[in-house]
JSON list of C-alpha atoms in Angstrom, two decimals:
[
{"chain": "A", "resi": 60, "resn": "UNK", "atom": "CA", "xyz": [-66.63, 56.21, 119.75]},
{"chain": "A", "resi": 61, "resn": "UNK", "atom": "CA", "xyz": [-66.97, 53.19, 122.17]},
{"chain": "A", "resi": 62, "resn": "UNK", "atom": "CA", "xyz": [-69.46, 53.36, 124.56]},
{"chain": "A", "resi": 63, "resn": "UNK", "atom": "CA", "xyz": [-67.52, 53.32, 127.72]},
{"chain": "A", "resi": 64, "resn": "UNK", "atom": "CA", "xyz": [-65.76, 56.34, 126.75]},
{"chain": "A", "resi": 65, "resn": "UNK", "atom": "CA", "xyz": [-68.80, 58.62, 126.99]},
{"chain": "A", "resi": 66, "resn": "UNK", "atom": "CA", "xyz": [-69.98, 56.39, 130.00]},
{"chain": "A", "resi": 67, "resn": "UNK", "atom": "CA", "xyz": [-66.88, 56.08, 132.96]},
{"chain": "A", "resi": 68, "resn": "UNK", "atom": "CA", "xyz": [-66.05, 59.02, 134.68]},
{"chain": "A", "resi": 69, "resn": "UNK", "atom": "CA", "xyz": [-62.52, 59.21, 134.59]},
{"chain": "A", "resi": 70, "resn": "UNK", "atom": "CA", "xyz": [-62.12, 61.87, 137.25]},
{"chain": "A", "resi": 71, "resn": "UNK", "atom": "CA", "xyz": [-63.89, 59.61, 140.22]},
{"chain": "A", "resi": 72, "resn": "UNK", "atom": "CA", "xyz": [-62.87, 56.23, 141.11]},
{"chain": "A", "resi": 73, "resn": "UNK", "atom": "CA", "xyz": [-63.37, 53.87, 143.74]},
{"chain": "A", "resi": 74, "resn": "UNK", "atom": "CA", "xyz": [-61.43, 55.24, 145.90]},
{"chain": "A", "resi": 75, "resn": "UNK", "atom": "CA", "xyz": [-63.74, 58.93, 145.66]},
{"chain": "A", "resi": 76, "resn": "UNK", "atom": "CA", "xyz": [-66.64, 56.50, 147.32]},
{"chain": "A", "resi": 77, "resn": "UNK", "atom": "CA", "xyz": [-64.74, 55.38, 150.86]},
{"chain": "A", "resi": 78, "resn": "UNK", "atom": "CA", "xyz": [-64.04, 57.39, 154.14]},
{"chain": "A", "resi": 79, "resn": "UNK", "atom": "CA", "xyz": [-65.48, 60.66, 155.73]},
{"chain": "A", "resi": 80, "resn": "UNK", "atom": "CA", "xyz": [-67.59, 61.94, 152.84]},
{"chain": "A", "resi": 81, "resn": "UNK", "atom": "CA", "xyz": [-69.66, 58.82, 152.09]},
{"chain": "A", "resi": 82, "resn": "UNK", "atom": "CA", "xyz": [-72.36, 60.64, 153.38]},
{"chain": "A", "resi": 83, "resn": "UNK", "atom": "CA", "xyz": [-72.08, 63.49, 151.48]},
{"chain": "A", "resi": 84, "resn": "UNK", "atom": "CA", "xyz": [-71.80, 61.24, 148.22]},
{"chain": "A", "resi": 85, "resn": "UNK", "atom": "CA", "xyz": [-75.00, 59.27, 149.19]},
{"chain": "A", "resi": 86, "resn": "UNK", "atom": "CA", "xyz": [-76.84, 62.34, 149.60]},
{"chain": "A", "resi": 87, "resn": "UNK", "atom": "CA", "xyz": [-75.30, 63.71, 146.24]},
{"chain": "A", "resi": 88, "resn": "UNK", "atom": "CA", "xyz": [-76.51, 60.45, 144.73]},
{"chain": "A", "resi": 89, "resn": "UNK", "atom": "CA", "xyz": [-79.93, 60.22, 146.22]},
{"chain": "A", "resi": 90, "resn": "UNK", "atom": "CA", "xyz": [-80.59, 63.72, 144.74]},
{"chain": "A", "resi": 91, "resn": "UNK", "atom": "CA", "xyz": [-79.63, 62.25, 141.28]},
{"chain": "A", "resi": 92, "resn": "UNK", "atom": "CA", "xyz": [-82.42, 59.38, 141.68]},
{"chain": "A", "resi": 93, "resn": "UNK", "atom": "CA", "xyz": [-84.57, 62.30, 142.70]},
{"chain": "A", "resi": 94, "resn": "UNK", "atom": "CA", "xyz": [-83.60, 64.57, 139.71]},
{"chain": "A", "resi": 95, "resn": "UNK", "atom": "CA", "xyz": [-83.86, 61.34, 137.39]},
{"chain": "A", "resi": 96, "resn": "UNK", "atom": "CA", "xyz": [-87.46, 60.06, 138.81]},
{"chain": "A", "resi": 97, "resn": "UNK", "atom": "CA", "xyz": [-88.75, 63.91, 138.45]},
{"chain": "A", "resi": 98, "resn": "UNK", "atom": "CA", "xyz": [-87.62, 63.81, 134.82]},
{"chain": "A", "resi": 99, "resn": "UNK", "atom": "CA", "xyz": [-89.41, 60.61, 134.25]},
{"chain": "A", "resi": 100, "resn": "UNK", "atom": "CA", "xyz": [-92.65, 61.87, 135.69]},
{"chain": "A", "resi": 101, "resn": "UNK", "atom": "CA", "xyz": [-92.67, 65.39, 133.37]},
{"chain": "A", "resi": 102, "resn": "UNK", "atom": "CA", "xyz": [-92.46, 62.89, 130.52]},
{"chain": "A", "resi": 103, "resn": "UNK", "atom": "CA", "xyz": [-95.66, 61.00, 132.18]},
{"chain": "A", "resi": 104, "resn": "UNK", "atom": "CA", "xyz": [-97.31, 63.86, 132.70]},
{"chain": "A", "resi": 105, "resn": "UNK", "atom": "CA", "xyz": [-96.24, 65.33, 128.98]},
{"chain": "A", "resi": 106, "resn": "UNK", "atom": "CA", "xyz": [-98.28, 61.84, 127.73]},
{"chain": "A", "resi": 107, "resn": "UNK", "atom": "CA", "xyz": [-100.86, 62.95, 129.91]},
{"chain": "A", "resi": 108, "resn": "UNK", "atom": "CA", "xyz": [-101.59, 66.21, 128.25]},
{"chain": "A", "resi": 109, "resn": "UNK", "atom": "CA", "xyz": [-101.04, 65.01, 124.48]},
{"chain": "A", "resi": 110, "resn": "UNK", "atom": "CA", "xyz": [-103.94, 62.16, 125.75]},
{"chain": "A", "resi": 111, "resn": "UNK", "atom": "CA", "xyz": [-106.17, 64.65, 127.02]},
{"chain": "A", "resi": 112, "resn": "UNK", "atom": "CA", "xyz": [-105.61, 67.44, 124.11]},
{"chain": "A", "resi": 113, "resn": "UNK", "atom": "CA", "xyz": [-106.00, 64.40, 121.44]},
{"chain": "A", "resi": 114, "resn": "UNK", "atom": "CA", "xyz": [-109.11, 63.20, 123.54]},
{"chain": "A", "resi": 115, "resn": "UNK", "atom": "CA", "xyz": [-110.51, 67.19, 123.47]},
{"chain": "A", "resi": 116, "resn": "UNK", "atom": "CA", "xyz": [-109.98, 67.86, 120.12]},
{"chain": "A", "resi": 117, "resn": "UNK", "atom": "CA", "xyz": [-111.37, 64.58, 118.76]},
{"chain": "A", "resi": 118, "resn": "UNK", "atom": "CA", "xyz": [-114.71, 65.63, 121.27]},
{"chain": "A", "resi": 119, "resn": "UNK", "atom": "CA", "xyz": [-114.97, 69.30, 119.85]},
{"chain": "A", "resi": 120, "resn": "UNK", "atom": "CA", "xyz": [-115.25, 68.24, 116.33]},
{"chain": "A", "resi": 121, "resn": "UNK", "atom": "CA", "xyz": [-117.77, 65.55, 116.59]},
{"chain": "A", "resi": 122, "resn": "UNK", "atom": "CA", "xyz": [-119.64, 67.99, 118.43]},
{"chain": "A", "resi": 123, "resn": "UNK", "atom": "CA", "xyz": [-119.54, 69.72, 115.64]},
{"chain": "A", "resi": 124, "resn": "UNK", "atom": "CA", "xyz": [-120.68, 67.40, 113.31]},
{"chain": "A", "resi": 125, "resn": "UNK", "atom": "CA", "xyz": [-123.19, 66.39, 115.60]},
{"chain": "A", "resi": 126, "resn": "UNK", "atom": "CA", "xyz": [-124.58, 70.02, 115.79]},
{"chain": "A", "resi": 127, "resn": "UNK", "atom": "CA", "xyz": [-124.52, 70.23, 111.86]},
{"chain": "A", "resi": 128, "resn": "UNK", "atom": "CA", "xyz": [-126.47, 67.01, 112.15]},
{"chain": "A", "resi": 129, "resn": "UNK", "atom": "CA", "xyz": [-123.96, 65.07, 109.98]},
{"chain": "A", "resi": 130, "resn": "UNK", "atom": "CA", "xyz": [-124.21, 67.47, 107.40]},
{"chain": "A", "resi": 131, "resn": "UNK", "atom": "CA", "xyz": [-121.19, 69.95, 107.63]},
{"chain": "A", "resi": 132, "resn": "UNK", "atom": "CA", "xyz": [-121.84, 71.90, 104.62]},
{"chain": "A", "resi": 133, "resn": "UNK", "atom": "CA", "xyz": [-125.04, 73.13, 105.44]},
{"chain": "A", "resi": 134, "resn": "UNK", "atom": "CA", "xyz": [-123.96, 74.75, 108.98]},
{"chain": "A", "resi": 135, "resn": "UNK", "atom": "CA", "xyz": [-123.43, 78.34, 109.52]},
{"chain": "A", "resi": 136, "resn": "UNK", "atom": "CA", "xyz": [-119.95, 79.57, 108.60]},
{"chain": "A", "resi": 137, "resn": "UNK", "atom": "CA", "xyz": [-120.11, 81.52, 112.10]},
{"chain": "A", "resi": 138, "resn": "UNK", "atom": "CA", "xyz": [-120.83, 78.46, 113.91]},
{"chain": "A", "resi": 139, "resn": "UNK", "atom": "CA", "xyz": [-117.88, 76.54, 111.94]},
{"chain": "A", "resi": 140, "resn": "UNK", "atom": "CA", "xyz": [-115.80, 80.05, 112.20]},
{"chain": "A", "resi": 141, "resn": "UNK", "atom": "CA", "xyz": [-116.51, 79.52, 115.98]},
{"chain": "A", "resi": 142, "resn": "UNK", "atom": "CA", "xyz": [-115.67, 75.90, 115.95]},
{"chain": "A", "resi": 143, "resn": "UNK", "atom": "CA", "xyz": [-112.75, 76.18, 114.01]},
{"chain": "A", "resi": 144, "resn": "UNK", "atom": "CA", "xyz": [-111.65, 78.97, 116.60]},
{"chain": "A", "resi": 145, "resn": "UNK", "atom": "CA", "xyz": [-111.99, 76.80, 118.92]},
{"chain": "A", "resi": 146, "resn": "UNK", "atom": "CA", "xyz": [-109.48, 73.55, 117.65]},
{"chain": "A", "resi": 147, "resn": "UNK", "atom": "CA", "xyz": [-107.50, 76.28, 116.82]},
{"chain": "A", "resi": 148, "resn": "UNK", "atom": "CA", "xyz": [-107.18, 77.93, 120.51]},
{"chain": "A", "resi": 149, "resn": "UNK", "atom": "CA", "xyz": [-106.87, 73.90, 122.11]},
{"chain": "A", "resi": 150, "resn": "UNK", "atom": "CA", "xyz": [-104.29, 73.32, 119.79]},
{"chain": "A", "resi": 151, "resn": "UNK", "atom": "CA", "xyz": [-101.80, 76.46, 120.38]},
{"chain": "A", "resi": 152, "resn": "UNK", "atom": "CA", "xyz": [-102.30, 75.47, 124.21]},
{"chain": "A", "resi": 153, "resn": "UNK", "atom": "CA", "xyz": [-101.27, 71.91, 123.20]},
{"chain": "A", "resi": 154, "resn": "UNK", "atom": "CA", "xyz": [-98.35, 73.00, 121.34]},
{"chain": "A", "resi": 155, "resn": "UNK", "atom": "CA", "xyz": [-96.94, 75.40, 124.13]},
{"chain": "A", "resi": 156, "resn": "UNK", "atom": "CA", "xyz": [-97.74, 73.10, 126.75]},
{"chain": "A", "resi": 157, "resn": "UNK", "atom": "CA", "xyz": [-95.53, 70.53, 125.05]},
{"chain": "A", "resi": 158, "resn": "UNK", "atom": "CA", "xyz": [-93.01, 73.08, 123.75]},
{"chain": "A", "resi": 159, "resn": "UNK", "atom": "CA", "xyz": [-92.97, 74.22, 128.07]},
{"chain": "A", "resi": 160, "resn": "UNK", "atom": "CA", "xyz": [-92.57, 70.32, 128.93]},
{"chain": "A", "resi": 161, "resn": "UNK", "atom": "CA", "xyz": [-89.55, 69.64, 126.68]},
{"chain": "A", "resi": 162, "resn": "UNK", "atom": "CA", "xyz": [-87.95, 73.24, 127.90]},
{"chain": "A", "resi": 163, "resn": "UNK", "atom": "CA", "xyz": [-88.34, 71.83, 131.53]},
{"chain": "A", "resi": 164, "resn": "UNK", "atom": "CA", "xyz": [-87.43, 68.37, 130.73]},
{"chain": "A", "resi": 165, "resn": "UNK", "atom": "CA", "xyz": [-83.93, 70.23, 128.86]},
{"chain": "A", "resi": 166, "resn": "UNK", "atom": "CA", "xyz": [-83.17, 71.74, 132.16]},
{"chain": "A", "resi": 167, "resn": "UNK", "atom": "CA", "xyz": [-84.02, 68.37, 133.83]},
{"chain": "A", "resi": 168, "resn": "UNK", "atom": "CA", "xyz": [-81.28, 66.56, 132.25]},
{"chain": "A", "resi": 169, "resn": "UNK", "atom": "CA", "xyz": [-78.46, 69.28, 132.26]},
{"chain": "A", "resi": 170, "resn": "UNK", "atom": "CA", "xyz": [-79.19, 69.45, 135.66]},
{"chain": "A", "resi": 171, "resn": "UNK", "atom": "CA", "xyz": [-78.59, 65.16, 135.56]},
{"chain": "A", "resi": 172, "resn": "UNK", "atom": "CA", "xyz": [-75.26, 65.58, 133.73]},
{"chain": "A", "resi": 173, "resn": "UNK", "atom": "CA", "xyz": [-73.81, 68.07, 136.33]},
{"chain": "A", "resi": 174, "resn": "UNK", "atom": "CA", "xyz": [-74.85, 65.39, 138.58]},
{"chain": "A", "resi": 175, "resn": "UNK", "atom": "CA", "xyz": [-72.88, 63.10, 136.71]},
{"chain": "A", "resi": 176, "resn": "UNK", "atom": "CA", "xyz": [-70.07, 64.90, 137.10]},
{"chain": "A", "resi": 177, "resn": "UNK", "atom": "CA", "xyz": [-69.88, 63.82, 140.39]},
{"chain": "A", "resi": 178, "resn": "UNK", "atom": "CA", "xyz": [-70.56, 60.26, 139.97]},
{"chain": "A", "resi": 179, "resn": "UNK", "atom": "CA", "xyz": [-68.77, 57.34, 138.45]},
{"chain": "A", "resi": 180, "resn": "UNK", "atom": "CA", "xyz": [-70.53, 57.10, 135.20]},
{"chain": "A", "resi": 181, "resn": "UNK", "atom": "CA", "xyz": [-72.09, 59.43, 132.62]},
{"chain": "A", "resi": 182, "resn": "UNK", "atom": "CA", "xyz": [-75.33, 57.40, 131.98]},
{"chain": "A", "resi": 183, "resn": "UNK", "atom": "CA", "xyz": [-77.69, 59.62, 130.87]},
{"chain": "A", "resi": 184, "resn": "UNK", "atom": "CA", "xyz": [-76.08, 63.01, 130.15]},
{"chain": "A", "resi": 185, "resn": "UNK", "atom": "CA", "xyz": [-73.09, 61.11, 127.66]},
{"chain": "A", "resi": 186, "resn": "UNK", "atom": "CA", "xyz": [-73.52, 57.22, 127.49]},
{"chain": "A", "resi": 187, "resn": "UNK", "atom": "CA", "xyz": [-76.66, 57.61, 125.83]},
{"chain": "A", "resi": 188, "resn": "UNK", "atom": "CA", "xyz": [-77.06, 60.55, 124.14]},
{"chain": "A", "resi": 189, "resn": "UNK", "atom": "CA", "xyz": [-73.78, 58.90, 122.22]},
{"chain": "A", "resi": 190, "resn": "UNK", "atom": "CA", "xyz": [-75.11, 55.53, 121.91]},
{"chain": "A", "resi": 191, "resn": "UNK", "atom": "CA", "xyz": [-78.32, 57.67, 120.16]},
{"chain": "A", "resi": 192, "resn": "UNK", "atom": "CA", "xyz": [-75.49, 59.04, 117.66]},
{"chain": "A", "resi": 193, "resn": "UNK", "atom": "CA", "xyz": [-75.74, 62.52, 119.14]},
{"chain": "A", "resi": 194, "resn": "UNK", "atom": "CA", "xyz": [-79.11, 63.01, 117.40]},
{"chain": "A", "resi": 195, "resn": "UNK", "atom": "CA", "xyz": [-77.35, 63.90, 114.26]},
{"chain": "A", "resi": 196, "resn": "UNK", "atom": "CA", "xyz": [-78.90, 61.52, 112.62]},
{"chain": "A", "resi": 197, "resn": "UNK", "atom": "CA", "xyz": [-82.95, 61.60, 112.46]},
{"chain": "A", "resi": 198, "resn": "UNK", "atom": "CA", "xyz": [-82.77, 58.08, 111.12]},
{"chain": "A", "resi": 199, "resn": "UNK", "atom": "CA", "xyz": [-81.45, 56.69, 114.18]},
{"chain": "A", "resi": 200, "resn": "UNK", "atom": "CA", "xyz": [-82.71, 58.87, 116.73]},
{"chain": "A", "resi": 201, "resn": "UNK", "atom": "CA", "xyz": [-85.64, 61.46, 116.22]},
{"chain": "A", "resi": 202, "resn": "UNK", "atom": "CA", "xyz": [-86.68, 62.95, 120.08]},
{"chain": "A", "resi": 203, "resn": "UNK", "atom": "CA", "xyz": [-90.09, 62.06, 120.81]},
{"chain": "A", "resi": 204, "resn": "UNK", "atom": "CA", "xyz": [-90.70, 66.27, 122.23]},
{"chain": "A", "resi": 205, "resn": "UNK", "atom": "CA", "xyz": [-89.73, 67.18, 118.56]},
{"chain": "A", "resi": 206, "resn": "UNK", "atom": "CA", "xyz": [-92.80, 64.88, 116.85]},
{"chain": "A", "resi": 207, "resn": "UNK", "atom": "CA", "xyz": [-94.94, 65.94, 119.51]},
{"chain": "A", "resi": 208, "resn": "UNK", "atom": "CA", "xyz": [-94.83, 69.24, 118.45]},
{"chain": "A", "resi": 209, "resn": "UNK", "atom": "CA", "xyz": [-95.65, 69.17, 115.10]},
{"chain": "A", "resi": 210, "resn": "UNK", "atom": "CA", "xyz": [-98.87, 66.91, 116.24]},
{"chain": "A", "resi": 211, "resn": "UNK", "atom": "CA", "xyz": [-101.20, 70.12, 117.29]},
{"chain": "A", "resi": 212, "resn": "UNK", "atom": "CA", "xyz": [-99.23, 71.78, 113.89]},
{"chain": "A", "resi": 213, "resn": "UNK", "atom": "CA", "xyz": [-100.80, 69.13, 111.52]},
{"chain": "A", "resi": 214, "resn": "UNK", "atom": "CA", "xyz": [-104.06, 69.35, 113.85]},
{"chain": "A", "resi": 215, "resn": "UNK", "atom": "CA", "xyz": [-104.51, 73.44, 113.09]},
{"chain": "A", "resi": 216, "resn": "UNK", "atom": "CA", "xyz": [-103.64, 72.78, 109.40]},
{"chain": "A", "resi": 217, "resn": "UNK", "atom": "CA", "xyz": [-106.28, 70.56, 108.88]},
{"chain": "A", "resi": 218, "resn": "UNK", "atom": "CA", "xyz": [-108.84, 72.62, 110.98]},
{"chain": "A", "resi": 219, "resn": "UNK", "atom": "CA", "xyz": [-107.87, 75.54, 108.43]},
{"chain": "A", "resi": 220, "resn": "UNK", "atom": "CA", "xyz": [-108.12, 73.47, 105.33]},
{"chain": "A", "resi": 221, "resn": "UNK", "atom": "CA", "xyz": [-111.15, 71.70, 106.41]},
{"chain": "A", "resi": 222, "resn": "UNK", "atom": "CA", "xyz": [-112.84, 74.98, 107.48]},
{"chain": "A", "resi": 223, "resn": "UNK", "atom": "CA", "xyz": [-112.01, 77.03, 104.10]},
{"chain": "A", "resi": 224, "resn": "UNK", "atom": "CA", "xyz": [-112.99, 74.13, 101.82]},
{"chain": "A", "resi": 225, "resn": "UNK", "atom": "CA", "xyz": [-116.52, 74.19, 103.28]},
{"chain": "A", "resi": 226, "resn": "UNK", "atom": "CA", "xyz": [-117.04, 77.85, 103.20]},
{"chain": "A", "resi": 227, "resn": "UNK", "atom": "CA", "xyz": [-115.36, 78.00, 99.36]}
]
């Protein structure tokens, strides 16, 4: 599929952007930038909270290793149990906190595409998502929202596996 096929608008034209309702179609457009700017800053603040979860759960267990003194395998299992509890808790709040960001950030950009609708091109809701192959291939295009998920996954896994292999 070429490009400008998802991209143009076929249903407005030139023509759709002179006489009595320019207003109206400025205001329709400066809600767009709005609705496009908003989606840009739940991203920021979605790196925000993977940088602070990575930054708490990196503190947590060398706190823990500093309480053991260095020496894991000689520390209560209550106080790991209670450690581990703890990584554990952080990282279900990372993962739904993510999970909630990409949800939002979903309803961001169908909200962009009905924009779209009303403008001359498709630039976000079609021109891209087809110059990304339609995400049917992971190879070309893998969504950021999807990896970050599976980050506080792999974290809880290792928590688990860490914790049983010292108490085994």
């Amino acid at each position: 599929m070429d490009l400008s096929d998802a991209l143009w608008n076929e249903a407005v034209t030139a023509s759709d952007y002179t006489g009595p309702d320019e207003k109206y179609r400025l205001a329709v457009f400066e809600q767009y930038k709005l609705c496009v700017q908003m989606a840009d800053q739940v991203s920021a603040r979605r790196n925000l909270a993977n940088t602070f979860f990575l930054s708490l759960n990196s503190a947590v267990a060398a706190a823990l290793v500093a309480a053991a003194g260095g020496k894991l395998a000689d520390a209560s299992v209550w106080a790991l149990l209670a450690g581990v509890l703890v990584l554990l808790a952080q990282c279900t709040a990372w993962f739904v906190i993510v999970r909630s960001y990409r949800l939002l950030n979903a309803a961001k950009f169908a909200v962009i595409g009905a924009f779209e609708e009303r403008l001359p091109a498709f630039a976000y809701s079609r021109a891209e998502w087809s110059a990304l192959g339609e995400g049917r291939d992971w190879r070309r295009f893998l969504p950021l929202t999807h990896v970050e998920q599976w980050v506080p996954v792999i974290f809880a896994v290792a928590y688990l596996i860490g914790f049983l292999a010292l108490v085994a």
